[in-house]
Coordinates of C-alpha atoms and ligand atoms in Angstrom, one line a residue:
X6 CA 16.9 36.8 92.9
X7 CA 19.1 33.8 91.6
X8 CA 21.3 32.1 93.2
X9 CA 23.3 30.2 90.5
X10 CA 26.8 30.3 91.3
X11 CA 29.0 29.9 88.4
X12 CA 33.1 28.7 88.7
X13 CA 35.8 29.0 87.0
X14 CA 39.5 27.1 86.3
X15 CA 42.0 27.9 89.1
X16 CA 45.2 28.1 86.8
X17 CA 47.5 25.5 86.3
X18 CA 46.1 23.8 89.5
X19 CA 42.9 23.0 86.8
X20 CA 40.2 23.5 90.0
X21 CA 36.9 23.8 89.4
X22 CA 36.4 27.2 91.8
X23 CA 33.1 29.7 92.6
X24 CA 33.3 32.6 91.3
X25 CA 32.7 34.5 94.3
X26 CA 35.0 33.2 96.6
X27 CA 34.6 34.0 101.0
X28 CA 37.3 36.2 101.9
X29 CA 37.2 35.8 106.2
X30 CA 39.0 38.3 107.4
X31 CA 36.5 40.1 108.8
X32 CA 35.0 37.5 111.3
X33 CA 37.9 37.1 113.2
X34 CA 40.0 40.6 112.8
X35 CA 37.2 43.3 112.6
X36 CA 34.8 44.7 115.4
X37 CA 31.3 43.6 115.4
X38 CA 31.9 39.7 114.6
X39 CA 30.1 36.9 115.6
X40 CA 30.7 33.6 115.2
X41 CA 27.3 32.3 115.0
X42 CA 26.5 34.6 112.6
X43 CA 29.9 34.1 110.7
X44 CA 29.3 30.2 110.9
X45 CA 25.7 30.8 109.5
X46 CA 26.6 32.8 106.6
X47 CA 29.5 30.5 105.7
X48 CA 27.3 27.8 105.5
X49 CA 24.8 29.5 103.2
X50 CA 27.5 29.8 100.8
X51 CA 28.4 26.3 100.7
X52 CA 25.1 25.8 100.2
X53 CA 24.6 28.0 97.3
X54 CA 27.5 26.2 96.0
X55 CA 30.6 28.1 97.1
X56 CA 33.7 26.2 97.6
X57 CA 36.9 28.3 97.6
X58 CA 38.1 29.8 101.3
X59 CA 40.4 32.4 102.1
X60 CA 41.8 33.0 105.0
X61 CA 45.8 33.4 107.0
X62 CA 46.6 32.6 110.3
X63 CA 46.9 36.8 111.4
X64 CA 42.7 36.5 111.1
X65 CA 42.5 36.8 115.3
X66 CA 45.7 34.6 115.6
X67 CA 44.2 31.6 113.8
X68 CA 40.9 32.0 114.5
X69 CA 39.1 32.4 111.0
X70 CA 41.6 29.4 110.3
X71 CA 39.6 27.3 113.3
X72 CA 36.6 28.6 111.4
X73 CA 36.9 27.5 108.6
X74 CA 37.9 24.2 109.9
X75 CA 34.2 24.0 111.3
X76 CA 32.9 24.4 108.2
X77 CA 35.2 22.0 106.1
X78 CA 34.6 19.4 109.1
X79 CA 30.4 20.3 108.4
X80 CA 30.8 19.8 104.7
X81 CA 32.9 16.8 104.8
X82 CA 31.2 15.0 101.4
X83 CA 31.7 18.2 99.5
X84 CA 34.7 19.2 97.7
X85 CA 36.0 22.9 99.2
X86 CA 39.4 25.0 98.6
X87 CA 41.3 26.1 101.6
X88 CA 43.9 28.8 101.3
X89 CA 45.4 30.1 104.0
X90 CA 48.5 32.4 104.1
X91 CA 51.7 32.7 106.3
X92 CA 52.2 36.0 108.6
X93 CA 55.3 37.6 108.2
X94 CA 57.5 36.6 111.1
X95 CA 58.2 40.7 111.5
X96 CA 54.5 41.2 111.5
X97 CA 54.9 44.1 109.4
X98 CA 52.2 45.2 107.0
X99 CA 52.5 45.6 103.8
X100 CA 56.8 44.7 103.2
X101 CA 59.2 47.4 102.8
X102 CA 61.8 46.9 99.8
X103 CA 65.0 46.4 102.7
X104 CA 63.0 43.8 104.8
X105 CA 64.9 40.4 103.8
X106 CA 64.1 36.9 103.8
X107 CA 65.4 36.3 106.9
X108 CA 63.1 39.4 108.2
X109 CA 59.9 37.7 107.3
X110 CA 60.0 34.2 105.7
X111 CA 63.0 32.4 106.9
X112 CA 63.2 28.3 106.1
X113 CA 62.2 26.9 109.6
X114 CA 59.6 29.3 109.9
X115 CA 57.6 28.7 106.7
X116 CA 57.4 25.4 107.9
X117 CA 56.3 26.2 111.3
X118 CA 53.5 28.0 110.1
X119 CA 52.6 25.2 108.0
X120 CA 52.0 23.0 110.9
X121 CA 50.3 25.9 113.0
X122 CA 47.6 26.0 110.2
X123 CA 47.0 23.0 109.0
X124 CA 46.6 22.5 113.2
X125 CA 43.9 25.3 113.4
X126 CA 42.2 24.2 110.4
X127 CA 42.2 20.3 111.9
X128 CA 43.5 19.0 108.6
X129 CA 46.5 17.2 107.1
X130 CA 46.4 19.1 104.0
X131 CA 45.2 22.8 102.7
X132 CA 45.0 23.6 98.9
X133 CA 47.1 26.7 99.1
X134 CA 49.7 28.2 101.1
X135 CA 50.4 31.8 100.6
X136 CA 52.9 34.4 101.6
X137 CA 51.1 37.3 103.6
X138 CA 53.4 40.2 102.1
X139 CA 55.7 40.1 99.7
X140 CA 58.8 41.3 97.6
X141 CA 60.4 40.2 94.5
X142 CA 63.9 40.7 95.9
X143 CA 63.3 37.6 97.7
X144 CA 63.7 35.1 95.0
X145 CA 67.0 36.6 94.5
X146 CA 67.7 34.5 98.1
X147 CA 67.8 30.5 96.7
X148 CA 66.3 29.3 99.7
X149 CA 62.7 30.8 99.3
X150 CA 62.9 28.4 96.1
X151 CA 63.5 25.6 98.0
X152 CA 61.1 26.3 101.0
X153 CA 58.4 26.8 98.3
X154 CA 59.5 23.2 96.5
X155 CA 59.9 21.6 99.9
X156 CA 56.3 22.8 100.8
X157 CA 55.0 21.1 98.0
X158 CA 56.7 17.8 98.2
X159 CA 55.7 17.1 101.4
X160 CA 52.6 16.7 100.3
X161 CA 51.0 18.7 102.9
X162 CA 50.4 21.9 100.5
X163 CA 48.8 21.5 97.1
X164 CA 49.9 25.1 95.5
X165 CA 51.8 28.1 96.7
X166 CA 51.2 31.7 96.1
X167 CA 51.6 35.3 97.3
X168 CA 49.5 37.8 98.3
X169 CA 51.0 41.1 97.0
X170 CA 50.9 44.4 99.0
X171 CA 48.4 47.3 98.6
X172 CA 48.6 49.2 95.4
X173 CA 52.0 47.2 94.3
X174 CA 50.9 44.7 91.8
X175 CA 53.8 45.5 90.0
X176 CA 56.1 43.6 92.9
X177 CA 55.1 40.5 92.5
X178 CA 55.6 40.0 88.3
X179 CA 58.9 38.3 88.8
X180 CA 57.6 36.0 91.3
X181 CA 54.9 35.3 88.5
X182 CA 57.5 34.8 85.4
X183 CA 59.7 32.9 87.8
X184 CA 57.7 29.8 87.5
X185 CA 57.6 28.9 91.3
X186 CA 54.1 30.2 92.0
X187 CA 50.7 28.8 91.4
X188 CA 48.3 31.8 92.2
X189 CA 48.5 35.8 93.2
X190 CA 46.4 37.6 95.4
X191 CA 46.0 40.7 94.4
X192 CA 43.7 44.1 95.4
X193 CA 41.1 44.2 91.8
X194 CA 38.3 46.5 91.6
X195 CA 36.3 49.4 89.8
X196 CA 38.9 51.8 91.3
X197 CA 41.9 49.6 91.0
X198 CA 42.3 48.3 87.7
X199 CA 46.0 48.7 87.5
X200 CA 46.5 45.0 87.7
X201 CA 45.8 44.8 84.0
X202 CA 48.4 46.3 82.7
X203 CA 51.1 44.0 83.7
X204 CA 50.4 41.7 86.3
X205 CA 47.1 40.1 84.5
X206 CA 49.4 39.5 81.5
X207 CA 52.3 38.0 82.8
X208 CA 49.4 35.8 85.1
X209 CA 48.0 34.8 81.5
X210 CA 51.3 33.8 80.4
X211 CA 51.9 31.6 83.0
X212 CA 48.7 30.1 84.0
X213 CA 48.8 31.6 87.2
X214 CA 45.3 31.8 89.3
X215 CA 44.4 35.6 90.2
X216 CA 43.0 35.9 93.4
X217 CA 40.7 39.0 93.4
X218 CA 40.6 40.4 96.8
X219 CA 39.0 43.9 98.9
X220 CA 36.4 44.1 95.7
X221 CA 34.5 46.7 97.4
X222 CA 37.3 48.7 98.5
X223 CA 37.3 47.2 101.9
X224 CA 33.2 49.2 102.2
X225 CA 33.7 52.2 100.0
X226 CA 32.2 50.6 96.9
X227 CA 29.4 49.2 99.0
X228 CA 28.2 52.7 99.0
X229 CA 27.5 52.9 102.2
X230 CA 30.5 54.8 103.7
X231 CA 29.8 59.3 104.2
X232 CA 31.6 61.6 105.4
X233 CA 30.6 61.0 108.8
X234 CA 31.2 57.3 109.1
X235 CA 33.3 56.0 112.2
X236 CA 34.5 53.1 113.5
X237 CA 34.7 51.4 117.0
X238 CA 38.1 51.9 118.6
X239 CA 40.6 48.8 118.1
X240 CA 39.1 48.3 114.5
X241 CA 41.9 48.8 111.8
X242 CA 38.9 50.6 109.1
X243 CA 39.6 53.7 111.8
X244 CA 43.6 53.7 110.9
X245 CA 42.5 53.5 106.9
X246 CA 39.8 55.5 106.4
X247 CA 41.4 58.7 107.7
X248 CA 39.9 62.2 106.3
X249 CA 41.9 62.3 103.5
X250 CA 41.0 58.9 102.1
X251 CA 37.9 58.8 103.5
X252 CA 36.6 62.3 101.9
X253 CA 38.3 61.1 98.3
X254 CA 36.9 58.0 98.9
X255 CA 33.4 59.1 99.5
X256 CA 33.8 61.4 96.3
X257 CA 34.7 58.3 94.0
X258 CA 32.0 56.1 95.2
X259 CA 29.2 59.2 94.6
X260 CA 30.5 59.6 91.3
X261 CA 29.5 56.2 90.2
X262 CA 25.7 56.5 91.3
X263 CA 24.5 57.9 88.2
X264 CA 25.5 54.2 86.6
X265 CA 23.6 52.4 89.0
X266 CA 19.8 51.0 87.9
X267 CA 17.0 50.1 89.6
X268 CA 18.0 46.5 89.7
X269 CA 22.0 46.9 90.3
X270 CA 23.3 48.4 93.6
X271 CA 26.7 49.3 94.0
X272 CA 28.2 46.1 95.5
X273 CA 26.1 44.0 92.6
X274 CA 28.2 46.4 90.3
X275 CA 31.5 46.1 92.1
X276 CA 31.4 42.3 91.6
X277 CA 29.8 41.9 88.1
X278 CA 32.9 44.6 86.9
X279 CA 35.0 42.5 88.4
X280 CA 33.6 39.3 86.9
X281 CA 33.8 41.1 82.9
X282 CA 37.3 40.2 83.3
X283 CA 38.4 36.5 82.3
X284 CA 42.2 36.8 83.8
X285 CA 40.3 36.3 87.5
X286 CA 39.7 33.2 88.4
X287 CA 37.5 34.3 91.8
X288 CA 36.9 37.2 93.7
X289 CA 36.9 37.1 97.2
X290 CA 34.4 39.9 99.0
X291 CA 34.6 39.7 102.9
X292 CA 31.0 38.3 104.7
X293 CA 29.7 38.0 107.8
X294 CA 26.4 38.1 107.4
X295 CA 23.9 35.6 105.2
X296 CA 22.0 38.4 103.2
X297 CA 25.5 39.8 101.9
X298 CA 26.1 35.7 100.8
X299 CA 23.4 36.0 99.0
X300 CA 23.5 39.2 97.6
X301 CA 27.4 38.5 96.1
X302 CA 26.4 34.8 95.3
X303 CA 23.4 36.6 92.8
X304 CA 26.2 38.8 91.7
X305 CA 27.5 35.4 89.8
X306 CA 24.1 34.3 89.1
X307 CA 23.5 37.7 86.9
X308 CA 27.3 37.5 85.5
X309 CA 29.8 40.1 84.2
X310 CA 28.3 43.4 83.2
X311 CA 26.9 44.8 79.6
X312 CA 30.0 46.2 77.8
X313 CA 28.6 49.5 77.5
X314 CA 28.6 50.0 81.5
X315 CA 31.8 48.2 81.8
X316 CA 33.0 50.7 79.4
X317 CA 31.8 53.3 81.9
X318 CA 33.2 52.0 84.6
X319 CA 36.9 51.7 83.2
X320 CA 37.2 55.6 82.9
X321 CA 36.5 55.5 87.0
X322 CA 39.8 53.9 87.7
X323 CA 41.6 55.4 90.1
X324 CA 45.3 55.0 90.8
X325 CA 47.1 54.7 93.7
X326 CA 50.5 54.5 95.7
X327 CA 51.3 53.1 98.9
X328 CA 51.2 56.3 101.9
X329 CA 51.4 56.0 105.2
X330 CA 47.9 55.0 106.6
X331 CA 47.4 52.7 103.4
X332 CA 48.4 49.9 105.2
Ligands
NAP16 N1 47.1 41.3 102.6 C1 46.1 40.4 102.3 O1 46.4 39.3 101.9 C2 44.7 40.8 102.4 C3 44.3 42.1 102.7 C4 43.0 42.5 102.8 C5 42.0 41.5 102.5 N2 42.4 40.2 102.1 C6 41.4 39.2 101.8 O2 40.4 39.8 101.0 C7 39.1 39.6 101.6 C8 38.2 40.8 101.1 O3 38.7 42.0 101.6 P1 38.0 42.8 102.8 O4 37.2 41.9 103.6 O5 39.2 43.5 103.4 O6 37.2 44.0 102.0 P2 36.0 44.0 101.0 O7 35.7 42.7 100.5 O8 36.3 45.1 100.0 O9 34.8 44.6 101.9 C9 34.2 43.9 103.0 C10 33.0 44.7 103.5 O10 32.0 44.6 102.6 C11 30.8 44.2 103.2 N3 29.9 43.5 102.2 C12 30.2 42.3 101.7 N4 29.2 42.0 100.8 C13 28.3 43.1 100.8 C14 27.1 43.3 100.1 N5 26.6 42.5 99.2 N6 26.5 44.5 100.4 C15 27.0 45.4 101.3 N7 28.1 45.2 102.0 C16 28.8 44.0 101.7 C17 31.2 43.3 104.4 O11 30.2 43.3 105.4 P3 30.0 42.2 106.5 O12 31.4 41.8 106.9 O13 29.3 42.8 107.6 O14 29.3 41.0 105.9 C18 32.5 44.1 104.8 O15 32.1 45.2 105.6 C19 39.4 39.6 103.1 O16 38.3 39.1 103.8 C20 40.6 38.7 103.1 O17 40.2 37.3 102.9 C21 43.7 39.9 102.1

């Protein structure tokens, strides 16, 4: 298998990122983590030349944050990207369209969460600073301008973006064409491709990074979930995967065996669809473990997909609206 990991520019910011990115959610907000093991595996992917980080301070209260401060502190020659987001001070997931400003990012507390990352992390500085959930209607409120220039001049935050909420990439276009933004996070995958028909464009526009995030559907497009699959009390993947989602869910991801080949599984395929698209500038699939490093790392190494099977896989997208266990 290769491991050659390719990168790509990071927007108007210009950095040189991976590809495949290490989205750490899972190691310090999902059952069944270890941090040996996530320590491990975070190191094999700076070793196989990963560099960009994502993480936010709700990961187990700052604990992927502390993480990932280990692993900066390990690799302290080597150039890596550190994003990190801000939790809404409601700590309501995703935003609804009346929560204000005041609701979830006041002033004084963007800045406090500044300090209480950069704190976990163990650094001065962290490349980007992102907004957990958000809503356009906010910019309407001047001050979210200046918290987002005041972030900046202090010198202590390199770019600033949001991370928009589950199946609304649509909310998050103004914040985009309103110039104060340097990168969205955004849910992109073989399922939801919806991201290109607005978002992606206005990103282009602008020279705005896209963060490509849940690539595999948070495990369906692994392939690995049935019908029968549970999960341990306490972990959220219980409160998502209910029947209904779970059972269309399961559907979907069987559909798209008959595309697979005897040297492509389904997570290879998630990524390498993702990669056919140029408007990304990385993906970042949640690890714990060292073989899926490797695995997704190889997913770069072999690049973006034939255009024939990308073809294929357009006609399985798969639209969606927010409900209430979508979370
Ligand atoms: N609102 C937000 O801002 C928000 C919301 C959701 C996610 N995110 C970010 O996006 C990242 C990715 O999303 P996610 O972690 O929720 O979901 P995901 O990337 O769609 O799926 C993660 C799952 O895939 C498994 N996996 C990874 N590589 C694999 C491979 N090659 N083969 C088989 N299984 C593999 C992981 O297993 P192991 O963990 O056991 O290795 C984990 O169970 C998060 O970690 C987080 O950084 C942000």
């Amino acid at each position: 298998m290769g491991d050659e990991m390719k990168y790509r520019r990071f927007g108007r910011m210009g950095w040189d990122v991976s590809e495949i990115g290490y989205g750490m959610w899972g190691m310090a907000g999902w059952t069944g983590s270890e941090d040996q093991e996530s320590l491990a595996a975070l190191q094999k992917f700076v070793d196989l030349g990963g560099n960009f980080f994502d993480t936010a301070w709700a990961y187990g209260d700052g604990h992927s944050e502390e993480l990932l401060g280990k692993i900066l502190r390990a690799n302290s020659r080597k150039r890596l990207f550190t994003a990190t987001k801000i939790p809404p001070k409601n700590r309501r997931w995703p935003s609804q369209r009346d929560f204000s400003l005041d609701d979830c990012f006041p002033p004084e507390y963007i800045e406090e969460y500044v300090h209480k990352s950069l704190k976990n992390i163990g650094s001065d500085t962290l490349d980007l600073m992102q907004f957990h959930t958000w809503e356009d209607g906010w910019l309407d409120d001047d001050r979210l301008a200046e918290s987002i220039q005041k972030m900046r001049a202090s010198g202590k935050v390199g770019a600033v973006g949001i991370s928009s909420n589950r199946w609304e990439p649509a909310n998050g276009i103004r914040a985009v064409r309103s110039g104060l933004i340097d990168a969205v996070q955004v849910i992109y995958n073989i399922f939801d491709q919806n991201p290109e028909d607005e978002l992606f464009p206005a990103c282009r526009e602008h020279d705005v990074a896209v963060i490509a995030r849940v690539p595999f559907d948070e495990g369906t497009l692994t392939g690995t979930l049935t019908l029968n699959s549970t999960w341990p009390e306490g972990d959220w993947r219980g409160t998502y995967f209910v029947e209904e989602n779970l059972r269309a869910s399961v559907a979907r991801a069987e559909a798209l065996r008959p595309l697979l080949t005897a040297d492509m599984n389904m997570p290879a395929m998630a990524l390498r669809f993702i990669l056919n698209n140029r408007d990304v500038s990385t993906i970042i699939p949640g690890m714990r473990k060292i073989r899926n490093v490797e695995a997704n790392v190889a997913a770069s190494d072999r690049g973006a997909l034939p255009r024939g099977r990308h073809e294929e896989l357009r006609k399985h997208r798969w639209d969606r609206v927010p409900t209430k266990w979508s979370q």
